[in-house]
């Protein structure tokens, strides 16, 4: 646990008692603060009370008169699509609003670090797609070379559940826009921006607000090194804001769309080969085509981001390349879950938006595409015609409407069982049955993991 520093003896309100909220409550108490909790769910309140924490509602500004700070769980919208009443009451009372990420950065460094030969470092990864794979890949590479390392944030443990770091340790954090938008302290040593595509627009009041939430990771803390994907205008803008000139190597630009040139530091992947350029000269090359855990250009982008991060931490190219080959990938992200009679079954349930689905579709040929669910803002227009798709099998409560918007042959299946059964019946050797929904899961499932597990369970009936 990372005890929260700087709030000793102060009363701190905690709104939301899920994983991060309860973790923050414990860490506040461990640091000497007095947490006072609330969650609309009585079961969540009961769990907190069972641990001895006080729960009471916060309805008006008067309820915050003795409160030093309000900690809000990331799943709770605070400003858009409508102001949260508890957050609004805190702001009316002049109480600062924060989250567990802000508490972490406020509390991570201690005087014990004076005894270390090498100070611990924090790598923070954000972006629309690829955050989890990039974070896990960085953690895997560092672990493979024997570097002390922990993984947390939007993946693995909550940030305040981390162990106090040891000499030379690296903490890798995956941070969503929900986590970066409210944190009062954001001071990573290395910050990574993978890419940007429309997502969570209702939560952030549009694309500008969504990008602004991501940008805070770089603008608020001023990382020593920034790794920035420049395949979208926002990434190019961010890289331009952070650097002092073309040769500024504090910013490493990454791309899978073009060869990057110039006097600075660049890492890009083209036709399956990753290249590193510094001061206008190529310094390393890695063949990604034979890396089984990183199929497709979207994973090559993740590889570029992880490679650049590990290079900035002092690892040699050949060391990173060897670690690539032992990376198994993450569940629900281009995950090969079975093969029979020349037909492969791939689970990419994490492809919850159009951009992620398009990248998954580009990684394979002869696809039997299982898609559908709760359609996100922006629609499906960006998918366009996908030459690699032989047929789509559409699931979800609104499957018929979803199917009408696709530019490929589509069959309305509604359920996962029916979709998998129909795809199996029609698949031929060389085909790939791919779950890449291009939509949220909440019309039928609690989360994308449950949807992916249902797919795997149905596939298991046939392989």
Tab-separated table of C-alpha atoms in Angstrom:
chain	number	residue	atom	x	y	z
A	1	UNK	CA	0.000	0.000	0.000
A	2	UNK	CA	1.051	3.613	-0.650
A	3	UNK	CA	-0.120	5.599	2.421
A	4	UNK	CA	-1.483	9.002	1.436
A	5	UNK	CA	0.797	11.844	2.511
A	6	UNK	CA	-0.100	15.446	3.266
A	7	UNK	CA	-3.607	14.937	4.645
A	8	UNK	CA	-2.819	13.734	8.162
A	9	UNK	CA	-5.661	14.436	10.633
A	10	UNK	CA	-7.816	15.950	7.860
A	11	UNK	CA	-11.277	14.667	7.034
A	12	UNK	CA	-11.423	13.519	3.418
A	13	UNK	CA	-14.631	12.591	1.595
A	14	UNK	CA	-14.547	9.590	-0.734
A	15	UNK	CA	-17.318	9.296	-3.342
A	16	UNK	CA	-17.665	5.826	-4.862
A	17	UNK	CA	-16.526	2.663	-3.124
A	18	UNK	CA	-15.527	0.385	-5.969
A	19	UNK	CA	-11.987	-0.930	-6.357
A	20	UNK	CA	-10.238	2.443	-6.538
A	21	UNK	CA	-12.521	4.166	-4.011
A	22	UNK	CA	-12.094	1.553	-1.293
A	23	UNK	CA	-8.360	1.386	-1.998
A	24	UNK	CA	-8.132	5.174	-1.618
A	25	UNK	CA	-10.081	4.986	1.639
A	26	UNK	CA	-7.629	2.468	3.076
A	27	UNK	CA	-4.596	4.447	1.902
A	28	UNK	CA	-5.984	7.677	3.377
A	29	UNK	CA	-6.488	5.981	6.737
A	30	UNK	CA	-2.995	4.462	6.572
A	31	UNK	CA	-1.561	7.933	6.067
A	32	UNK	CA	-3.386	9.382	9.066
A	33	UNK	CA	-6.322	11.032	7.308
A	34	UNK	CA	-9.929	10.505	8.387
A	35	UNK	CA	-11.904	9.176	5.396
A	36	UNK	CA	-15.684	9.659	5.289
A	37	UNK	CA	-17.277	7.605	2.536
A	38	UNK	CA	-20.363	7.438	0.401
A	39	UNK	CA	-21.692	5.207	-2.354
A	40	UNK	CA	-25.296	4.986	-3.559
A	41	UNK	CA	-24.946	1.198	-3.507
A	42	UNK	CA	-25.784	-0.093	-0.005
A	43	UNK	CA	-23.663	-3.217	-0.526
A	44	UNK	CA	-20.609	-1.050	-1.258
A	45	UNK	CA	-21.284	1.002	1.870
A	46	UNK	CA	-21.638	-2.187	3.914
A	47	UNK	CA	-18.223	-3.398	2.758
A	48	UNK	CA	-16.627	-0.115	3.839
A	49	UNK	CA	-18.434	-0.138	7.169
A	50	UNK	CA	-17.317	-3.715	7.773
A	51	UNK	CA	-13.739	-2.378	7.610
A	52	UNK	CA	-14.577	0.278	10.188
A	53	UNK	CA	-15.018	3.263	7.864
A	54	UNK	CA	-17.698	5.896	8.415
A	55	UNK	CA	-20.268	6.390	5.659
A	56	UNK	CA	-22.572	9.394	5.339
A	57	UNK	CA	-24.158	11.167	2.378
A	58	UNK	CA	-22.975	14.489	0.944
A	59	UNK	CA	-25.844	16.480	-0.514
A	60	UNK	CA	-25.158	20.192	-0.034
A	61	UNK	CA	-22.228	22.532	0.440
A	62	UNK	CA	-22.900	22.503	4.201
A	63	UNK	CA	-21.978	18.813	4.270
A	64	UNK	CA	-18.446	19.772	3.204
A	65	UNK	CA	-17.733	22.382	5.888
A	66	UNK	CA	-15.313	20.065	7.734
A	67	UNK	CA	-13.902	18.326	4.625
A	68	UNK	CA	-10.398	19.033	3.276
A	69	UNK	CA	-10.746	17.223	-0.061
A	70	UNK	CA	-13.211	15.167	-2.082
A	71	UNK	CA	-11.874	11.998	-3.760
A	72	UNK	CA	-14.018	10.864	-6.688
A	73	UNK	CA	-13.889	7.378	-8.200
A	74	UNK	CA	-13.082	7.396	-11.954
A	75	UNK	CA	-16.376	5.805	-12.986
A	76	UNK	CA	-18.397	8.772	-11.697
A	77	UNK	CA	-18.987	11.574	-14.277
A	78	UNK	CA	-18.380	14.915	-12.593
A	79	UNK	CA	-19.068	17.617	-15.199
A	80	UNK	CA	-20.553	16.090	-18.374
A	81	UNK	CA	-23.108	15.066	-19.525
A	82	UNK	CA	-24.485	16.812	-16.405
A	83	UNK	CA	-22.723	18.105	-13.259
A	84	UNK	CA	-22.590	15.543	-10.469
A	85	UNK	CA	-24.547	16.923	-7.512
A	86	UNK	CA	-22.003	15.822	-4.884
A	87	UNK	CA	-19.071	17.236	-6.835
A	88	UNK	CA	-21.004	20.452	-7.447
A	89	UNK	CA	-21.686	20.780	-3.710
A	90	UNK	CA	-17.984	20.301	-2.923
A	91	UNK	CA	-16.961	22.936	-5.462
A	92	UNK	CA	-19.581	25.340	-4.110
A	93	UNK	CA	-18.030	24.882	-0.667
A	94	UNK	CA	-14.550	25.543	-2.090
A	95	UNK	CA	-13.354	21.977	-1.439
A	96	UNK	CA	-10.683	20.664	-3.870
A	97	UNK	CA	-11.684	17.622	-5.941
A	98	UNK	CA	-9.153	14.867	-6.642
A	99	UNK	CA	-8.917	11.144	-7.355
A	100	UNK	CA	-6.710	8.201	-6.405
A	101	UNK	CA	-4.233	8.994	-9.194
A	102	UNK	CA	-3.634	12.449	-7.751
A	103	UNK	CA	-3.202	10.957	-4.275
A	104	UNK	CA	-0.685	8.470	-5.664
A	105	UNK	CA	1.545	11.079	-7.293
A	106	UNK	CA	1.266	13.225	-4.162
A	107	UNK	CA	2.382	10.350	-1.951
A	108	UNK	CA	4.671	8.052	-3.964
A	109	UNK	CA	8.073	9.627	-3.223
A	110	UNK	CA	9.357	9.397	0.370
A	111	UNK	CA	12.528	10.192	2.302
A	112	UNK	CA	13.463	6.506	2.069
A	113	UNK	CA	14.490	7.169	-1.515
A	114	UNK	CA	17.577	8.993	-0.224
A	115	UNK	CA	19.044	5.557	0.501
A	116	UNK	CA	18.578	4.310	-3.070
A	117	UNK	CA	21.323	4.253	-5.696
A	118	UNK	CA	18.688	4.715	-8.437
A	119	UNK	CA	15.451	6.553	-7.706
A	120	UNK	CA	12.226	4.753	-8.692
A	121	UNK	CA	10.540	5.991	-11.841
A	122	UNK	CA	6.946	6.134	-13.048
A	123	UNK	CA	5.879	5.428	-16.631
A	124	UNK	CA	2.305	6.510	-17.395
A	125	UNK	CA	0.512	5.360	-20.564
A	126	UNK	CA	-2.633	6.951	-21.990
A	127	UNK	CA	-4.431	7.125	-25.342
A	128	UNK	CA	-7.626	5.773	-26.890
A	129	UNK	CA	-6.467	2.312	-27.937
A	130	UNK	CA	-3.520	0.110	-27.038
A	131	UNK	CA	-2.983	1.431	-23.502
A	132	UNK	CA	-3.311	-1.955	-21.834
A	133	UNK	CA	-1.144	-3.858	-24.290
A	134	UNK	CA	1.518	-1.128	-24.284
A	135	UNK	CA	1.583	-0.996	-20.482
A	136	UNK	CA	1.716	-4.776	-20.143
A	137	UNK	CA	4.426	-5.004	-22.807
A	138	UNK	CA	6.622	-2.424	-21.044
A	139	UNK	CA	6.140	-4.309	-17.775
A	140	UNK	CA	6.969	-7.613	-19.494
A	141	UNK	CA	10.181	-6.275	-21.060
A	142	UNK	CA	11.407	-4.795	-17.796
A	143	UNK	CA	10.568	-8.002	-15.923
A	144	UNK	CA	12.379	-10.108	-18.530
A	145	UNK	CA	15.594	-8.118	-18.013
A	146	UNK	CA	15.336	-8.381	-14.226
A	147	UNK	CA	14.345	-4.783	-13.534
A	148	UNK	CA	12.065	-4.412	-10.481
A	149	UNK	CA	8.685	-3.403	-11.883
A	150	UNK	CA	5.017	-3.074	-10.899
A	151	UNK	CA	1.941	-2.640	-13.111
A	152	UNK	CA	-1.153	-0.757	-11.957
A	153	UNK	CA	-3.842	1.815	-12.739
A	154	UNK	CA	-6.463	0.845	-15.288
A	155	UNK	CA	-4.802	-2.577	-15.460
A	156	UNK	CA	-3.670	-4.810	-12.625
A	157	UNK	CA	-3.827	-3.286	-9.172
A	158	UNK	CA	-5.151	0.071	-8.063
A	159	UNK	CA	-2.362	2.639	-7.812
A	160	UNK	CA	-2.583	2.980	-4.044
A	161	UNK	CA	-2.434	-0.808	-3.634
A	162	UNK	CA	1.115	-0.866	-5.019
A	163	UNK	CA	3.981	-1.928	-2.795
A	164	UNK	CA	6.413	0.820	-1.755
A	165	UNK	CA	9.093	0.827	-4.449
A	166	UNK	CA	12.588	-0.605	-4.105
A	167	UNK	CA	15.877	0.727	-5.420
A	168	UNK	CA	15.706	1.270	-9.192
A	169	UNK	CA	12.107	0.103	-9.570
A	170	UNK	CA	9.835	1.193	-12.419
A	171	UNK	CA	6.080	1.563	-11.886
A	172	UNK	CA	4.035	1.307	-15.084
A	173	UNK	CA	0.580	2.900	-14.960
A	174	UNK	CA	-2.161	2.591	-17.538
A	175	UNK	CA	-4.300	5.735	-17.193
A	176	UNK	CA	-7.647	6.348	-18.843
A	177	UNK	CA	-9.099	9.776	-19.537
A	178	UNK	CA	-11.392	9.188	-16.544
A	179	UNK	CA	-8.288	8.991	-14.361
A	180	UNK	CA	-6.258	11.845	-15.857
A	181	UNK	CA	-9.057	14.422	-16.019
A	182	UNK	CA	-9.358	14.997	-12.248
A	183	UNK	CA	-5.944	14.153	-10.779
A	184	UNK	CA	-4.462	17.222	-9.080
A	185	UNK	CA	-0.949	15.753	-9.248
A	186	UNK	CA	0.323	14.174	-12.484
A	187	UNK	CA	4.112	13.880	-12.468
A	188	UNK	CA	5.307	10.776	-14.349
A	189	UNK	CA	8.948	10.478	-15.357
A	190	UNK	CA	7.946	9.060	-18.745
A	191	UNK	CA	4.536	9.731	-20.332
A	192	UNK	CA	3.174	7.827	-23.341
A	193	UNK	CA	0.396	8.896	-25.727
A	194	UNK	CA	-0.560	6.027	-28.051
A	195	UNK	CA	-3.272	7.503	-30.291
A	196	UNK	CA	-6.620	9.288	-30.255
A	197	UNK	CA	-10.000	8.315	-31.666
A	198	UNK	CA	-13.553	9.260	-30.627
A	199	UNK	CA	-14.541	7.607	-27.344
A	200	UNK	CA	-16.297	8.610	-24.115
A	201	UNK	CA	-17.418	11.840	-25.792
A	202	UNK	CA	-20.484	12.258	-23.592
A	203	UNK	CA	-18.273	12.075	-20.491
A	204	UNK	CA	-15.893	14.774	-21.748
A	205	UNK	CA	-18.273	17.103	-23.560
A	206	UNK	CA	-16.907	16.282	-27.009
A	207	UNK	CA	-13.645	15.452	-28.740
A	208	UNK	CA	-11.868	18.580	-27.486
A	209	UNK	CA	-12.629	17.752	-23.877
A	210	UNK	CA	-11.544	14.139	-24.406
A	211	UNK	CA	-8.182	15.229	-25.827
A	212	UNK	CA	-7.785	17.805	-23.062
A	213	UNK	CA	-8.181	15.050	-20.446
A	214	UNK	CA	-5.395	13.028	-22.107
A	215	UNK	CA	-3.191	16.086	-22.595
A	216	UNK	CA	-3.178	16.825	-18.830
A	217	UNK	CA	-0.784	13.914	-18.293
A	218	UNK	CA	1.839	15.836	-20.260
A	219	UNK	CA	0.934	19.449	-19.505
A	220	UNK	CA	0.480	19.238	-15.732
A	221	UNK	CA	3.636	17.425	-14.677
A	222	UNK	CA	6.170	17.975	-17.429
A	223	UNK	CA	7.594	14.438	-17.821
A	224	UNK	CA	11.318	14.040	-18.433
A	225	UNK	CA	10.496	12.075	-21.580
A	226	UNK	CA	7.335	11.988	-23.715
A	227	UNK	CA	6.586	9.218	-26.220
A	228	UNK	CA	3.885	10.511	-28.575
A	229	UNK	CA	1.998	8.771	-31.362
A	230	UNK	CA	1.792	11.232	-34.235
A	231	UNK	CA	-0.569	9.454	-36.615
A	232	UNK	CA	-3.445	11.790	-35.672
A	233	UNK	CA	-3.488	15.611	-35.689
A	234	UNK	CA	-3.820	15.731	-31.899
A	235	UNK	CA	-0.652	13.684	-31.441
A	236	UNK	CA	1.314	15.929	-33.786
A	237	UNK	CA	-0.025	18.963	-31.950
A	238	UNK	CA	0.961	17.493	-28.583
A	239	UNK	CA	4.473	16.617	-29.745
A	240	UNK	CA	4.877	20.126	-31.108
A	241	UNK	CA	3.786	21.667	-27.823
A	242	UNK	CA	6.209	19.596	-25.780
A	243	UNK	CA	9.403	19.963	-27.792
A	244	UNK	CA	11.768	22.934	-27.998
A	245	UNK	CA	12.771	22.189	-31.575
A	246	UNK	CA	13.188	19.459	-34.181
A	247	UNK	CA	16.244	17.980	-32.467
A	248	UNK	CA	14.722	17.868	-28.975
A	249	UNK	CA	15.087	14.221	-27.897
A	250	UNK	CA	12.910	14.663	-24.835
A	251	UNK	CA	10.043	13.901	-27.224
A	252	UNK	CA	10.132	10.569	-29.078
A	253	UNK	CA	7.651	10.462	-31.948
A	254	UNK	CA	6.171	7.106	-32.952
A	255	UNK	CA	4.157	6.087	-36.013
A	256	UNK	CA	2.786	3.149	-37.984
A	257	UNK	CA	1.534	5.372	-40.810
A	258	UNK	CA	4.745	6.833	-42.179
A	259	UNK	CA	8.515	6.895	-42.033
A	260	UNK	CA	9.580	9.582	-39.582
A	261	UNK	CA	12.609	11.668	-40.442
A	262	UNK	CA	14.479	14.585	-38.961
A	263	UNK	CA	17.209	15.322	-36.419
A	264	UNK	CA	15.234	14.178	-33.361
A	265	UNK	CA	14.367	10.731	-31.962
A	266	UNK	CA	11.792	8.635	-33.832
A	267	UNK	CA	10.483	5.079	-33.740
A	268	UNK	CA	8.166	3.816	-36.468
A	269	UNK	CA	6.944	0.550	-37.976
A	270	UNK	CA	6.367	-0.107	-41.672
A	271	UNK	CA	5.605	-3.427	-43.389
A	272	UNK	CA	6.267	-5.295	-40.160
A	273	UNK	CA	9.656	-3.747	-39.368
A	274	UNK	CA	10.259	-1.411	-36.433
A	275	UNK	CA	12.959	1.209	-36.996
A	276	UNK	CA	14.641	3.583	-34.582
A	277	UNK	CA	16.183	6.797	-35.910
A	278	UNK	CA	18.248	9.330	-33.958
A	279	UNK	CA	19.894	12.459	-35.328
A	280	UNK	CA	18.796	11.464	-38.829
A	281	UNK	CA	20.425	8.004	-38.758
A	282	UNK	CA	18.970	4.556	-38.233
A	283	UNK	CA	20.210	3.031	-34.985
A	284	UNK	CA	18.180	-0.189	-34.787
A	285	UNK	CA	15.665	-2.394	-36.608
A	286	UNK	CA	13.350	-5.122	-35.299
A	287	UNK	CA	11.370	-7.625	-37.386
A	288	UNK	CA	7.914	-7.699	-35.775
A	289	UNK	CA	6.376	-10.126	-38.256
A	290	UNK	CA	7.586	-13.155	-36.310
A	291	UNK	CA	6.372	-11.902	-32.920
A	292	UNK	CA	3.237	-13.990	-32.251
A	293	UNK	CA	1.927	-11.869	-29.376
A	294	UNK	CA	1.831	-8.658	-31.440
A	295	UNK	CA	-0.139	-9.256	-34.661
A	296	UNK	CA	-1.251	-6.400	-36.910
A	297	UNK	CA	-0.335	-2.747	-37.318
A	298	UNK	CA	-2.178	-1.691	-34.149
A	299	UNK	CA	0.054	-3.992	-32.123
A	300	UNK	CA	3.072	-2.718	-34.031
A	301	UNK	CA	2.121	0.733	-32.754
A	302	UNK	CA	2.044	-0.687	-29.235
A	303	UNK	CA	5.452	-2.229	-29.867
A	304	UNK	CA	6.827	1.147	-31.009
A	305	UNK	CA	5.548	2.834	-27.846
A	306	UNK	CA	6.944	0.131	-25.554
A	307	UNK	CA	10.251	0.037	-27.435
A	308	UNK	CA	10.669	3.820	-27.198
A	309	UNK	CA	9.825	3.762	-23.497
A	310	UNK	CA	12.338	1.029	-22.714
A	311	UNK	CA	15.026	2.722	-24.809
A	312	UNK	CA	14.441	5.905	-22.795
A	313	UNK	CA	14.968	3.800	-19.648
A	314	UNK	CA	18.361	2.658	-20.941
A	315	UNK	CA	17.636	-0.799	-22.402
A	316	UNK	CA	19.469	-1.973	-25.514
A	317	UNK	CA	17.561	-2.728	-28.761
A	318	UNK	CA	18.499	-6.432	-28.843
A	319	UNK	CA	17.350	-6.877	-25.239
A	320	UNK	CA	13.969	-5.366	-26.070
A	321	UNK	CA	13.665	-7.468	-29.227
A	322	UNK	CA	14.264	-10.713	-27.311
A	323	UNK	CA	11.585	-9.780	-24.771
A	324	UNK	CA	9.070	-9.068	-27.572
A	325	UNK	CA	9.166	-12.728	-28.582
A	326	UNK	CA	8.159	-14.014	-25.150
A	327	UNK	CA	5.188	-11.646	-24.826
A	328	UNK	CA	1.973	-13.662	-24.913
A	329	UNK	CA	-0.402	-10.742	-25.382
A	330	UNK	CA	-3.392	-9.846	-23.215
A	331	UNK	CA	-6.779	-11.543	-22.902
A	332	UNK	CA	-9.506	-10.070	-25.122
A	333	UNK	CA	-6.981	-8.235	-27.335
A	334	UNK	CA	-6.281	-10.083	-30.607
A	335	UNK	CA	-6.145	-13.221	-28.468
A	336	UNK	CA	-5.922	-16.506	-30.381
A	337	UNK	CA	-8.314	-18.787	-28.474
A	338	UNK	CA	-8.559	-21.810	-30.738
A	339	UNK	CA	-7.955	-23.365	-34.135
A	340	UNK	CA	-9.632	-26.241	-35.925
A	341	UNK	CA	-9.602	-27.489	-39.518
A	342	UNK	CA	-7.622	-24.466	-40.661
A	343	UNK	CA	-10.002	-21.947	-39.031
A	344	UNK	CA	-8.612	-19.639	-36.326
A	345	UNK	CA	-10.717	-18.046	-33.579
A	346	UNK	CA	-9.574	-14.647	-32.280
A	347	UNK	CA	-11.028	-12.746	-29.315
A	348	UNK	CA	-10.702	-8.955	-29.515
A	349	UNK	CA	-13.625	-8.072	-27.238
A	350	UNK	CA	-11.635	-5.014	-26.093
A	351	UNK	CA	-12.301	-3.459	-29.514
A	352	UNK	CA	-15.144	-1.424	-28.034
A	353	UNK	CA	-14.989	1.437	-30.542
A	354	UNK	CA	-14.811	1.790	-34.306
A	355	UNK	CA	-11.110	2.661	-34.443
A	356	UNK	CA	-10.072	-0.356	-32.360
A	357	UNK	CA	-12.261	-2.665	-34.449
A	358	UNK	CA	-10.814	-1.291	-37.695
A	359	UNK	CA	-7.304	-2.006	-36.454
A	360	UNK	CA	-8.245	-5.542	-35.446
A	361	UNK	CA	-9.838	-6.138	-38.858
A	362	UNK	CA	-6.692	-4.926	-40.614
A	363	UNK	CA	-4.591	-7.550	-38.824
A	364	UNK	CA	-6.235	-10.563	-40.493
A	365	UNK	CA	-7.623	-11.792	-43.808
A	366	UNK	CA	-10.701	-13.871	-44.697
A	367	UNK	CA	-12.608	-12.728	-41.606
A	368	UNK	CA	-15.895	-14.030	-40.258
A	369	UNK	CA	-16.621	-10.939	-38.170
A	370	UNK	CA	-18.676	-11.073	-34.981
A	371	UNK	CA	-19.665	-7.517	-34.073
A	372	UNK	CA	-22.363	-5.412	-32.475
A	373	UNK	CA	-23.451	-4.156	-29.096
A	374	UNK	CA	-24.147	-0.748	-27.641
A	375	UNK	CA	-23.182	1.641	-30.437
A	376	UNK	CA	-21.043	4.596	-29.412
A	377	UNK	CA	-21.297	8.224	-30.451
A	378	UNK	CA	-19.950	8.796	-33.934
A	379	UNK	CA	-21.562	5.730	-35.483
A	380	UNK	CA	-19.954	3.198	-37.790
A	381	UNK	CA	-19.219	5.373	-40.816
A	382	UNK	CA	-15.463	5.317	-40.267
A	383	UNK	CA	-15.338	1.547	-40.791
A	384	UNK	CA	-16.304	1.879	-44.432
A	385	UNK	CA	-15.857	-1.183	-46.628
A	386	UNK	CA	-13.540	-3.778	-45.141
A	387	UNK	CA	-12.124	-5.980	-47.880
A	388	UNK	CA	-10.856	-8.563	-45.422
A	389	UNK	CA	-14.370	-9.346	-44.121
A	390	UNK	CA	-16.184	-12.212	-45.805
A	391	UNK	CA	-19.303	-11.808	-43.661
A	392	UNK	CA	-20.451	-10.127	-40.437
A	393	UNK	CA	-22.494	-11.822	-37.725
A	394	UNK	CA	-24.173	-9.159	-35.620
A	395	UNK	CA	-25.018	-9.525	-31.927
A	396	UNK	CA	-26.696	-7.210	-29.435
A	397	UNK	CA	-30.162	-5.972	-28.600
A	398	UNK	CA	-30.068	-3.561	-31.569
A	399	UNK	CA	-28.441	-6.054	-33.939
A	400	UNK	CA	-30.798	-5.354	-36.845
A	401	UNK	CA	-30.106	-1.607	-36.798
A	402	UNK	CA	-26.379	-2.200	-36.375
A	403	UNK	CA	-26.315	-4.582	-39.352
A	404	UNK	CA	-27.996	-2.043	-41.639
A	405	UNK	CA	-25.093	0.380	-41.096
A	406	UNK	CA	-22.417	-2.077	-42.203
A	407	UNK	CA	-21.047	-2.042	-45.741
A	408	UNK	CA	-20.414	-5.802	-45.780
A	409	UNK	CA	-22.763	-8.793	-45.958
A	410	UNK	CA	-24.280	-9.133	-42.500
A	411	UNK	CA	-26.497	-11.613	-40.705
A	412	UNK	CA	-28.500	-10.674	-37.616
A	413	UNK	CA	-27.699	-13.236	-34.914
A	414	UNK	CA	-28.454	-11.295	-31.706
A	415	UNK	CA	-26.745	-13.767	-29.345
A	416	UNK	CA	-23.119	-14.847	-29.136
A	417	UNK	CA	-24.104	-18.514	-29.295
A	418	UNK	CA	-25.939	-18.048	-32.575
A	419	UNK	CA	-23.186	-15.867	-34.059
A	420	UNK	CA	-20.421	-18.361	-33.287
A	421	UNK	CA	-22.507	-21.303	-34.478
A	422	UNK	CA	-23.306	-19.621	-37.798
A	423	UNK	CA	-19.713	-18.481	-38.333
A	424	UNK	CA	-18.418	-21.990	-37.638
A	425	UNK	CA	-20.956	-23.506	-40.031
A	426	UNK	CA	-19.853	-21.223	-42.876
A	427	UNK	CA	-16.116	-20.941	-42.184
A	428	UNK	CA	-13.588	-22.483	-44.568
A	429	UNK	CA	-9.898	-23.351	-44.091
A	430	UNK	CA	-7.910	-20.116	-43.926
A	431	UNK	CA	-10.767	-18.112	-42.396
A	432	UNK	CA	-10.537	-16.227	-39.101
A	433	UNK	CA	-13.585	-15.998	-36.836
A	434	UNK	CA	-12.931	-12.651	-35.165
A	435	UNK	CA	-14.827	-11.043	-32.295
A	436	UNK	CA	-14.184	-7.297	-32.705
A	437	UNK	CA	-17.489	-5.694	-31.630
A	438	UNK	CA	-16.881	-1.996	-32.499
A	439	UNK	CA	-19.319	-1.275	-29.676
A	440	UNK	CA	-19.703	-1.301	-25.929
A	441	UNK	CA	-20.897	-4.473	-24.209
A	442	UNK	CA	-23.408	-3.082	-21.723
A	443	UNK	CA	-26.565	-4.010	-23.654
A	444	UNK	CA	-25.874	-7.705	-22.997
A	445	UNK	CA	-22.859	-7.978	-20.657
A	446	UNK	CA	-21.430	-6.323	-17.557
A	447	UNK	CA	-18.141	-5.555	-19.340
A	448	UNK	CA	-16.013	-6.444	-22.360
A	449	UNK	CA	-14.252	-9.196	-20.392
A	450	UNK	CA	-17.528	-11.041	-19.837
A	451	UNK	CA	-18.354	-10.699	-23.523
A	452	UNK	CA	-14.958	-12.132	-24.484
A	453	UNK	CA	-15.352	-15.007	-22.052
A	454	UNK	CA	-18.752	-15.835	-23.574
A	455	UNK	CA	-17.133	-15.923	-27.012
A	456	UNK	CA	-14.399	-18.245	-25.773
A	457	UNK	CA	-16.947	-20.506	-24.093
A	458	UNK	CA	-18.909	-20.807	-27.339
A	459	UNK	CA	-15.754	-21.432	-29.374
A	460	UNK	CA	-14.799	-24.203	-26.936
A	461	UNK	CA	-17.880	-26.118	-28.092
A	462	UNK	CA	-16.349	-26.531	-31.529
A	463	UNK	CA	-12.568	-26.719	-31.100
